[in-house]
Coordinates of C-alpha atoms in Angstrom, one line a residue:
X18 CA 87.6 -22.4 -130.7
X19 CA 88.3 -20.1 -127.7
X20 CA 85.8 -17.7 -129.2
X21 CA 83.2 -20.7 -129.6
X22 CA 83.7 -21.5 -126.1
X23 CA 83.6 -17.7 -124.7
X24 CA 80.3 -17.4 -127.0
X25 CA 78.8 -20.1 -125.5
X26 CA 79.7 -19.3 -121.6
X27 CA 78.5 -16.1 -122.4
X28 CA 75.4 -17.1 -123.8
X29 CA 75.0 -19.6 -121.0
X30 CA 75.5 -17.2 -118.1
X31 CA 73.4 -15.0 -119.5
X32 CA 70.6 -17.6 -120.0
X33 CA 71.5 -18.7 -116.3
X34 CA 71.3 -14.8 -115.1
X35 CA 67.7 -14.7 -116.9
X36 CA 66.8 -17.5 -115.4
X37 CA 68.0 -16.5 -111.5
X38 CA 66.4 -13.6 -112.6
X39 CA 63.1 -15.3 -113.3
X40 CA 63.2 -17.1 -110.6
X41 CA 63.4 -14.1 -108.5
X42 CA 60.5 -12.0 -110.3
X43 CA 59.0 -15.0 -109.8
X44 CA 59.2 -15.5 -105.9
X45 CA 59.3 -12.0 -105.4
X46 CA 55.5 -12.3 -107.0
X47 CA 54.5 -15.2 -105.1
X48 CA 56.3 -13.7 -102.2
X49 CA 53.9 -10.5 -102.7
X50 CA 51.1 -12.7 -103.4
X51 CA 51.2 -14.9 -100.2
X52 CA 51.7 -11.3 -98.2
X53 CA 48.3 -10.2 -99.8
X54 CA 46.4 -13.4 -99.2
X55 CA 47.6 -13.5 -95.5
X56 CA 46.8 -10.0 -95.3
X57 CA 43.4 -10.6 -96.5
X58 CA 42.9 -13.7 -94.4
X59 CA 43.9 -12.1 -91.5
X60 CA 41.1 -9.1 -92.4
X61 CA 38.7 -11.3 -92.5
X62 CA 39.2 -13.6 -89.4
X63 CA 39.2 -10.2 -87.7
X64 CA 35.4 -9.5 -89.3
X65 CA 34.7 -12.8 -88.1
X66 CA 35.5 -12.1 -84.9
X67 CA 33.7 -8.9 -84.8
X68 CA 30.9 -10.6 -86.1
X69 CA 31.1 -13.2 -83.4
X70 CA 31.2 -10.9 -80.9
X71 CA 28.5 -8.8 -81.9
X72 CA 26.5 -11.9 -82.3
X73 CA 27.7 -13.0 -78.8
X74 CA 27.0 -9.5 -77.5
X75 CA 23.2 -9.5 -79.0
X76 CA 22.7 -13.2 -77.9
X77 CA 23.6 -12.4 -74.4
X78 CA 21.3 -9.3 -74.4
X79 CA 18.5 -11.2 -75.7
X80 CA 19.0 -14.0 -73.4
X81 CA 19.2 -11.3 -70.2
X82 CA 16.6 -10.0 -71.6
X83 CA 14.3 -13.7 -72.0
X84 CA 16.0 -14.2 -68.0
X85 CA 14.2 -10.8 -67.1
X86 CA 10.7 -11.5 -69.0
X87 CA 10.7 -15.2 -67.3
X88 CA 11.6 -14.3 -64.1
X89 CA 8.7 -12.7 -64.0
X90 CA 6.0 -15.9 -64.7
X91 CA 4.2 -16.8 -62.2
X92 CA 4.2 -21.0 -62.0
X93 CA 0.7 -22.2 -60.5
X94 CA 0.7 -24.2 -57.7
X95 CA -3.4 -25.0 -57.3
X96 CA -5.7 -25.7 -59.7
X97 CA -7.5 -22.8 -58.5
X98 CA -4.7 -20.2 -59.8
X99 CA -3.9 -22.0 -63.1
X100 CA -8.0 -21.4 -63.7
X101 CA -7.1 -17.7 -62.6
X102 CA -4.4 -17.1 -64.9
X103 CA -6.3 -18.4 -68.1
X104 CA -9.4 -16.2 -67.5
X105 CA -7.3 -13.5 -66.9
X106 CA -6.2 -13.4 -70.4
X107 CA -9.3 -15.3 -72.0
X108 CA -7.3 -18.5 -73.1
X109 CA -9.0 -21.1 -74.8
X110 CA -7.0 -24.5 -74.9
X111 CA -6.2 -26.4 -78.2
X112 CA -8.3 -29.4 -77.4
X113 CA -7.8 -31.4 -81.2
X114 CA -11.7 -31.7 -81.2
X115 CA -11.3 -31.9 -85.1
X116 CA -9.0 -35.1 -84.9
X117 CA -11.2 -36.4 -81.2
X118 CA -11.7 -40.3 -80.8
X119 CA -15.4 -39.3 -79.9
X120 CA -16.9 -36.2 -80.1
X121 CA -21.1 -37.1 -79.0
X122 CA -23.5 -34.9 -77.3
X123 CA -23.9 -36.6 -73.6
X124 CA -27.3 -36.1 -73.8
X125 CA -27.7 -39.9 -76.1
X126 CA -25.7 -42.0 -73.5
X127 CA -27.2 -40.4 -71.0
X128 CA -31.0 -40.3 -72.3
X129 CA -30.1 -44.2 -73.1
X130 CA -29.4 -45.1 -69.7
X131 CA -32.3 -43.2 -68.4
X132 CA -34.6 -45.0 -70.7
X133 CA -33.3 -47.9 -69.9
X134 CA -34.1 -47.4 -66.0
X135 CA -37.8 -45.9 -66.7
X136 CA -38.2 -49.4 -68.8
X137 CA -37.4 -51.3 -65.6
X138 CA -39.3 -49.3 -62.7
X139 CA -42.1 -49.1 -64.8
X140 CA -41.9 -53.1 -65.2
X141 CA -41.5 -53.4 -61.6
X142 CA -44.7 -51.5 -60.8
X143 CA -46.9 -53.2 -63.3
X144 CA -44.8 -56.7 -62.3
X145 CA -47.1 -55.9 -58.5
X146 CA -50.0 -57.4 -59.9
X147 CA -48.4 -60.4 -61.8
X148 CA -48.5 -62.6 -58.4
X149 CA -51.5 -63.1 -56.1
X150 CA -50.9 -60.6 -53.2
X151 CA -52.6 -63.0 -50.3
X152 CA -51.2 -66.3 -49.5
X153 CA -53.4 -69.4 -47.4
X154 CA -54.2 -67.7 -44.3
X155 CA -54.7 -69.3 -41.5
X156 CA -57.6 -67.8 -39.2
X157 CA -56.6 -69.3 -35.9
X158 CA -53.6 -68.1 -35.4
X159 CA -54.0 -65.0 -37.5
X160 CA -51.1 -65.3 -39.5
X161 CA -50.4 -65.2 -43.2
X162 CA -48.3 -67.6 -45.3
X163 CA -46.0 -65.9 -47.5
X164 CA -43.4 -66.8 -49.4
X165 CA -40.3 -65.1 -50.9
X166 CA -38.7 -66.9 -53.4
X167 CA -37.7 -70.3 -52.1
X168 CA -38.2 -69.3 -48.5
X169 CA -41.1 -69.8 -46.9
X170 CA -42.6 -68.3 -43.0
X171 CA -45.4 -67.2 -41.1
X172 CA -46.0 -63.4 -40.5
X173 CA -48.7 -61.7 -37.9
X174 CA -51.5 -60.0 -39.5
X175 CA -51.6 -57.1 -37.5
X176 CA -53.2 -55.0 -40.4
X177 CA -55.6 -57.3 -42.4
X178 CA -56.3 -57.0 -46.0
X179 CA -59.6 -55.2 -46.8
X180 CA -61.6 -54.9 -50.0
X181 CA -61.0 -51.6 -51.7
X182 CA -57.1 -51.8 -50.5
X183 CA -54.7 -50.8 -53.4
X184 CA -51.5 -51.3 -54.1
X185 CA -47.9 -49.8 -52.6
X186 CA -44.9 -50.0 -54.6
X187 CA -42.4 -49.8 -51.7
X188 CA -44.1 -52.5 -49.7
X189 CA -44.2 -54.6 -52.9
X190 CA -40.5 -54.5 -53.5
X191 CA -40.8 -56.3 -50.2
X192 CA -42.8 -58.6 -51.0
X193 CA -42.4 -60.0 -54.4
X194 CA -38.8 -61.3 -56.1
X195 CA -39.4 -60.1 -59.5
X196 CA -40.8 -56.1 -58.6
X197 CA -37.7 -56.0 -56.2
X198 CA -35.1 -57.1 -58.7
X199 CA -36.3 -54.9 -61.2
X200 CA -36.7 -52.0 -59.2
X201 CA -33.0 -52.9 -58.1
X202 CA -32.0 -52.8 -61.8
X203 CA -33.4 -49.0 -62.5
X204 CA -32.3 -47.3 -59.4
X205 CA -28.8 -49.3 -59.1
X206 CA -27.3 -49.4 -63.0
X207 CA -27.8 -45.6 -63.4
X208 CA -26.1 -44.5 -60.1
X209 CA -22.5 -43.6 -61.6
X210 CA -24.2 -41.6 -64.4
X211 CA -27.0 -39.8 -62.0
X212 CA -23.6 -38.8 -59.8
X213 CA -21.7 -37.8 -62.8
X214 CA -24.6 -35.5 -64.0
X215 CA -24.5 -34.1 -61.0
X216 CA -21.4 -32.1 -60.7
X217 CA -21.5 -31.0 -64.6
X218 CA -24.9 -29.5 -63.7
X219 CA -23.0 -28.2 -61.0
X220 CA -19.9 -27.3 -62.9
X221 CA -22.5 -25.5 -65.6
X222 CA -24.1 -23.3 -63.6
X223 CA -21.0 -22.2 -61.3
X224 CA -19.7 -21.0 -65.3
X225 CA -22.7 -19.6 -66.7
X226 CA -24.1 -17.5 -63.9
X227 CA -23.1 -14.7 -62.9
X228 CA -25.2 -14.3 -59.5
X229 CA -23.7 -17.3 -58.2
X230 CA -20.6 -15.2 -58.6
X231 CA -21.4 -12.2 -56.8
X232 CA -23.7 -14.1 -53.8
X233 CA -21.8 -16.1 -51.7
X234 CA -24.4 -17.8 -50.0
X235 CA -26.1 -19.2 -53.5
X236 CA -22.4 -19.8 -54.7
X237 CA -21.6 -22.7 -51.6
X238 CA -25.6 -23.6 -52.1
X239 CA -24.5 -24.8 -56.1
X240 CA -21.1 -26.1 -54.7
X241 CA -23.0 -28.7 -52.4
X242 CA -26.0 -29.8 -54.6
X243 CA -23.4 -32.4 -56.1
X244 CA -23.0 -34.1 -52.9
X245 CA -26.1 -33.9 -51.8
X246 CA -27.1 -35.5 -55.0
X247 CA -24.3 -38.5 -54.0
X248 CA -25.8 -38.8 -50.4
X249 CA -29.1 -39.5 -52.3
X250 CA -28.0 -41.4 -55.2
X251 CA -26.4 -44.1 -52.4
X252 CA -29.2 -44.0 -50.2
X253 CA -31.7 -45.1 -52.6
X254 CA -29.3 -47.8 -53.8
X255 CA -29.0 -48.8 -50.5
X256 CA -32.9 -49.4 -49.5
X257 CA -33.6 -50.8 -52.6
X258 CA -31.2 -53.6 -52.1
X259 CA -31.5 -54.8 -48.4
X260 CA -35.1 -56.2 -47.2
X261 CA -36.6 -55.4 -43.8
X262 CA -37.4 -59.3 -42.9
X263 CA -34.2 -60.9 -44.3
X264 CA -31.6 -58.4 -43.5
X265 CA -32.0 -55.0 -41.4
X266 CA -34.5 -53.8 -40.9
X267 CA -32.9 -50.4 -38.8
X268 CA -30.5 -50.0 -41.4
X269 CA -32.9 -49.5 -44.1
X270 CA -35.0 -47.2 -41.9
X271 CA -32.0 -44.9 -41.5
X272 CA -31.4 -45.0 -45.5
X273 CA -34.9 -44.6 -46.3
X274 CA -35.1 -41.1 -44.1
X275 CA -31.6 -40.2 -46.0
X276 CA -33.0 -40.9 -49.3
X277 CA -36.4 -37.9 -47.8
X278 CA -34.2 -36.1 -46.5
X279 CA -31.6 -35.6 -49.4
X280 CA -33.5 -35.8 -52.0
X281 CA -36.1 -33.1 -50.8
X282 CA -33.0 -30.7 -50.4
X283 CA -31.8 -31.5 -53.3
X284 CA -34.9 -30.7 -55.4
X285 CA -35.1 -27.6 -53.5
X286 CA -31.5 -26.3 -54.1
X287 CA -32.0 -26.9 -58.0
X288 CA -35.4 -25.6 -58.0
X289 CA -33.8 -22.6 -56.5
X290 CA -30.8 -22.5 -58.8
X291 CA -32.5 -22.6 -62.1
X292 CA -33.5 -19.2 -61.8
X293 CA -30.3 -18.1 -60.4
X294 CA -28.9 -18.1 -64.2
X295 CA -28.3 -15.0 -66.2
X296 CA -30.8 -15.6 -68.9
X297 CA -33.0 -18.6 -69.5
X298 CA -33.9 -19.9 -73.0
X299 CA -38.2 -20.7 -73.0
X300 CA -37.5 -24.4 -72.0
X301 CA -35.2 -23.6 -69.8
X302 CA -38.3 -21.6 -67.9
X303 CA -40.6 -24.5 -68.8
X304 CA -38.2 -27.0 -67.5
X305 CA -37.9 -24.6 -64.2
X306 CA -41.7 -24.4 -63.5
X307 CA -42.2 -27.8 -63.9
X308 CA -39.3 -28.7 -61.6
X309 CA -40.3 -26.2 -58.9
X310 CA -44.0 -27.9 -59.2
X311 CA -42.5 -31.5 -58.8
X312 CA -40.3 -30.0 -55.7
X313 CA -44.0 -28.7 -54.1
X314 CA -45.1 -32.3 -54.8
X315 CA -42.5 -34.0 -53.8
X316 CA -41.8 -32.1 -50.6
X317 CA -45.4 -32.5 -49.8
X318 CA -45.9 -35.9 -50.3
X319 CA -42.7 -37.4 -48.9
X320 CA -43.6 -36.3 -45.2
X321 CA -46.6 -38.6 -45.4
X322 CA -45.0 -41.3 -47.2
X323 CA -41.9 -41.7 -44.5
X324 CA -44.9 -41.9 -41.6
X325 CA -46.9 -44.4 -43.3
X326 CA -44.2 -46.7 -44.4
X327 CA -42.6 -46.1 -41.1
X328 CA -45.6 -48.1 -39.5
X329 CA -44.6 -51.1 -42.3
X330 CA -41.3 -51.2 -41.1
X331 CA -41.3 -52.0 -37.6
X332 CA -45.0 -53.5 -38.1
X333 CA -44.2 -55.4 -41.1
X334 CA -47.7 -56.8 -42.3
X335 CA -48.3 -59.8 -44.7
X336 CA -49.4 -58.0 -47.9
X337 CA -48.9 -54.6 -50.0
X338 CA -52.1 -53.0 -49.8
X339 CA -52.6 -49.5 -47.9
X340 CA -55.8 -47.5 -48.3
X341 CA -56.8 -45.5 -51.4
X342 CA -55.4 -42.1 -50.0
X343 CA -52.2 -43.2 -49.0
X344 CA -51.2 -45.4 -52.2
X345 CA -52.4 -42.2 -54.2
X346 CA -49.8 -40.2 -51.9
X347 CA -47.3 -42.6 -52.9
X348 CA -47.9 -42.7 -56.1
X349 CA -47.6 -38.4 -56.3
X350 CA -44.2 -38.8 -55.0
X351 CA -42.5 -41.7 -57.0
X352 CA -43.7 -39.4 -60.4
X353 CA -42.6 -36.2 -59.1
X354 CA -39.4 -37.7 -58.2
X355 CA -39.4 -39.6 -61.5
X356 CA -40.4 -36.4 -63.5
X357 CA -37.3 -34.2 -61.6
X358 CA -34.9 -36.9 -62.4
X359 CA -35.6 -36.6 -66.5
X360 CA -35.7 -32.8 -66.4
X361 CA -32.4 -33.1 -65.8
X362 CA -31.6 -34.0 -69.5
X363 CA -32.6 -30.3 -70.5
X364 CA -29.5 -28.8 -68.4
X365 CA -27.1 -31.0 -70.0
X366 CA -28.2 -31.1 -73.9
X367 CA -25.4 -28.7 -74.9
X368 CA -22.7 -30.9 -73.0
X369 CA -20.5 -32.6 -75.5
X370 CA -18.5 -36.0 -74.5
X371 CA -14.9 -35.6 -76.1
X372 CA -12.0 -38.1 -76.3
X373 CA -8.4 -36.5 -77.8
X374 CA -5.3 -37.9 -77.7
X375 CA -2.9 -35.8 -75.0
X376 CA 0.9 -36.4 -74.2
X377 CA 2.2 -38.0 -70.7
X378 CA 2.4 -34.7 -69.4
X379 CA -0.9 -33.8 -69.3
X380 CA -0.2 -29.8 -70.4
X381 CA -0.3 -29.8 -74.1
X382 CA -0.2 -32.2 -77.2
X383 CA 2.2 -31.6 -79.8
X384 CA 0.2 -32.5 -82.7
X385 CA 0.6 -29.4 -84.5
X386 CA 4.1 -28.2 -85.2
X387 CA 3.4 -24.3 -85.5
X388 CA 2.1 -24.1 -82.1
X389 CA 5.9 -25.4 -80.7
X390 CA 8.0 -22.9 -82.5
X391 CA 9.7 -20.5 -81.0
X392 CA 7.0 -17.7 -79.6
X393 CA 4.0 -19.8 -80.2
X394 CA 2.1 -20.6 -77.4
X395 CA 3.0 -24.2 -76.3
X396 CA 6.8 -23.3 -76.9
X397 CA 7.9 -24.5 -73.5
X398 CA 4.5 -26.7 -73.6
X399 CA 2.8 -24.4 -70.9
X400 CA 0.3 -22.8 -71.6
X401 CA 0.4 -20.1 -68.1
X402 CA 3.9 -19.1 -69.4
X403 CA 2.6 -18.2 -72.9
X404 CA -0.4 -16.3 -71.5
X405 CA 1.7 -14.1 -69.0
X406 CA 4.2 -13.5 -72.1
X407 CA 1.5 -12.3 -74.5
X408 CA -0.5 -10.5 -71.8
X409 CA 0.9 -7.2 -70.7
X410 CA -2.3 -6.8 -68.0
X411 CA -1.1 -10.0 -66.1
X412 CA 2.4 -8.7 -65.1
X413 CA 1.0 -5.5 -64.7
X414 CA -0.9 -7.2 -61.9
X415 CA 1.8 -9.0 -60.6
X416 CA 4.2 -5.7 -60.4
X417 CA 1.2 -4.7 -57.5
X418 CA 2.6 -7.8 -55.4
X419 CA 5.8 -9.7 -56.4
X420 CA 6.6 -11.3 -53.7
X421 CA 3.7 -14.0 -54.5
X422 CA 5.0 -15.2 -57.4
X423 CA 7.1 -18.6 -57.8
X424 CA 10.4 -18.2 -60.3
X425 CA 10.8 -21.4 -62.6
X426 CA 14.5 -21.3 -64.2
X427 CA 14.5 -20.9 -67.6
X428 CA 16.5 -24.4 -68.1
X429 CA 14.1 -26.1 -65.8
X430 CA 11.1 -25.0 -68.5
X431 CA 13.4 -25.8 -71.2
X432 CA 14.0 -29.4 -70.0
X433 CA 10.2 -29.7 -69.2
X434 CA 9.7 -29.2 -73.3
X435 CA 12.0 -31.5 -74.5
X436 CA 10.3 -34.4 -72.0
X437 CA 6.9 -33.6 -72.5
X438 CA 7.7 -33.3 -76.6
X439 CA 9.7 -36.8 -76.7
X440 CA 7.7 -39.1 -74.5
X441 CA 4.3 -39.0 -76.8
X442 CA 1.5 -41.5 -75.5
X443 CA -2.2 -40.8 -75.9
X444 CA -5.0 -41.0 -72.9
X445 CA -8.1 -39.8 -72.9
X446 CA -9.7 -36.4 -70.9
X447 CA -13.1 -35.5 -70.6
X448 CA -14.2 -32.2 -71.5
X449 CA -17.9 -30.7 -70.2
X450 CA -18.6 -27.1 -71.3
X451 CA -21.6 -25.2 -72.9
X452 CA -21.6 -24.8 -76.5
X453 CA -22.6 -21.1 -78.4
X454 CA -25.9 -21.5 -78.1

């Protein structure tokens, strides 16, 4: 039983010995094992690391780098240098014609509303002979009765009506209600348009010639038409709506000599400045010979007209009749003027009227994605910072004299793109340019 008992200590402790053993193989492995994989773990945080530092390191040069090529962009101040820095490099804006609102030729609202006033002058001159002209006159006294819509008064004949008299237009819009209101209607509706068309024939030829360029004196001569072309545009308005009996009679002498005054200049200038453009299509040199014969017209006529209805005006008679040759002189002048006024629809009939919606901002419209990714051209939605990036002539330019350019931090750009990109709205611009012809 002693052997039984031996036999199975010893075969106990043995199993115990193999298992301590074991156990030992066993955490030696695991002991070997967790020494590799920490070994391995710390290998690979330290390629990490590198990694990140490299990373870093290249991050850091390309954003010294970004600092250097920005501190270099010139941010415009005028209107006049932003214009500068996108014909430097030839930039043509992303206007969204295809998706526009409206996208119309200016020449049908325009040609409407000049239809429109043409309809009513030429009502008002054939609305002259609608009314009898002479009222009951009474011989003693030598006055005429006249009468003006509901009013009624006596006026001196100082010039009496003859046989053989014919009619004037400017002293029947004095003298009858329904010529006066219609002439009011066609010179006074069209006056914001007239004005308008003014400066984009202005605007037009200031792009598209290249003497007004180079000559400084037919340069400022272009840059004035347009308010010479206002001055006119109010005078007429102005003497077309206030009567020489009922109102004043000085103040609608002093706007009838502005409306000779302006509008002969003003018929001279663009007479002059048609053939100041670098090449002229056959109706442009149609549209030029007939202006420049309505200025000699004009010009001619309009002296004697402001002397004969100077005598109406501080002699106001009691009719609209003048003698043969000076209602023909008249006459001469109110078609030439007439005439001048619709040649202006042939300067304008490449002009196109677009509406496209725009951010808030006013710079750019992020309606495309491609054009805001990084190294497109509305990336920090400006458009001068894109062209002095991509255009290696501009800072070669600006290396000549540095100390005229104004340094926008990069974060303040940065922060300018994400405003203008999350506060979309839509409002409408106007675009006038010359189309490929």
């Amino acid at each position: 039983m002693t052997r039984k008992f031996d036999q199975h200590f010893w075969m106990s402790t043995v199993h115990d010995n193999c298992n301590c053993h074991g156990q030992r193989q066993y955490q030696h492995r695991n002991r070997h094992h967790n020494h590799n994989h920490h070994h391995h773990h710390h290998q690979h945080h330290q390629e990490q690391q590198q990694k990140q530092h490299f990373s870093s390191s290249t991050t850091s040069d390309g954003s010294e780098k970004d600092e250097k090529r920005r501190s270099k962009i010139k941010v415009p101040i005028t209107r006049e240098e932003h214009r500068a820095i996108k014909e430097a490099a030839n930039f043509k804006e992303d206007d969204n014609e295809d998706i526009a609102y409206l996208n119309i030729p200016l020449l049908w609202p325009v040609g409407i509303v000049s239809v429109f006033s043409m309809c009513f002058f030429l009502f008002a001159f054939s609305a002259m002979e609608l009314n009898e002209h002479l009222s009951f006159e009474r011989y003693a006294l030598n006055q005429l009765l006249f009468t003006y819509g509901k009013t009624l008064g006596f006026c001196n004949n100082t010039m009496p009506y003859e046989r053989g008299m014919w009619p004037s237009f400017l002293r029947q819009v004095e003298m009858k209600v329904l010529t006066n209101v219609c002439f009011r209607v066609s010179v006074c509706v069209p006056m914001a348009i007239r004005i308008f068309v003014a400066f984009i024939i202005r605007n037009l030829y200031r792009s598209n010639s290249l003497l007004l360029r180079r000559n400084a004196l037919m340069h400022y001569l272009n840059e004035i038409s347009a308010s010479v072309a206002t001055v006119e545009v109010f005078s007429l308005s102005l003497f077309s709506i206030i009567t020489i009996r009922f109102d004043y009679a000085h103040f609608y002498n002093a706007m009838f000599g502005t409306f000779i005054l302006s509008a002969t200049f003003y018929m001279f200038l663009r007479s002059m400045l048609t053939f100041s453009a670098d090449e002229l299509e056959p109706i442009e040199q149609l549209t030029g010979a007939v202006r420049l014969v309505c200025c000699i017209l004009f010009t001619w006529t309009a002296s004697q007209l402001f002397q004969i209805h100077q005598r109406f005006i501080y002699h106001t008679g009691c009719h609209g009749y003048v003698r043969p040759g000076e209602a023909i002189t008249e006459y001469i002048a109110l078609i030439a003027y007439a005439i001048f006024s619709l040649l202006q629809l042939v300067d304008i009939r490449y002009v196109r009227f677009i509406c496209y919606p725009r951010t808030s901002s006013g710079e750019c419209e992020p309606l495309r994605p491609e054009n805001f990714e990084p190294g497109a051209k509305f990336e920090h939605c400006r458009a001068f910072e894109w062209i002095q990036r991509n255009n290696p002539n501009w800072q070669q330019q600006q290396n000549t004299s540095p100390n005229d350019c104004d340094i926008m931090p990069s974060n303040a750009l940065n922060s300018n793109f994400e405003q203008s990109t999350q506060r979309l709205s839509n409002k409408l611009f106007f675009i006038s340019g010359n189309t490929t012809r």
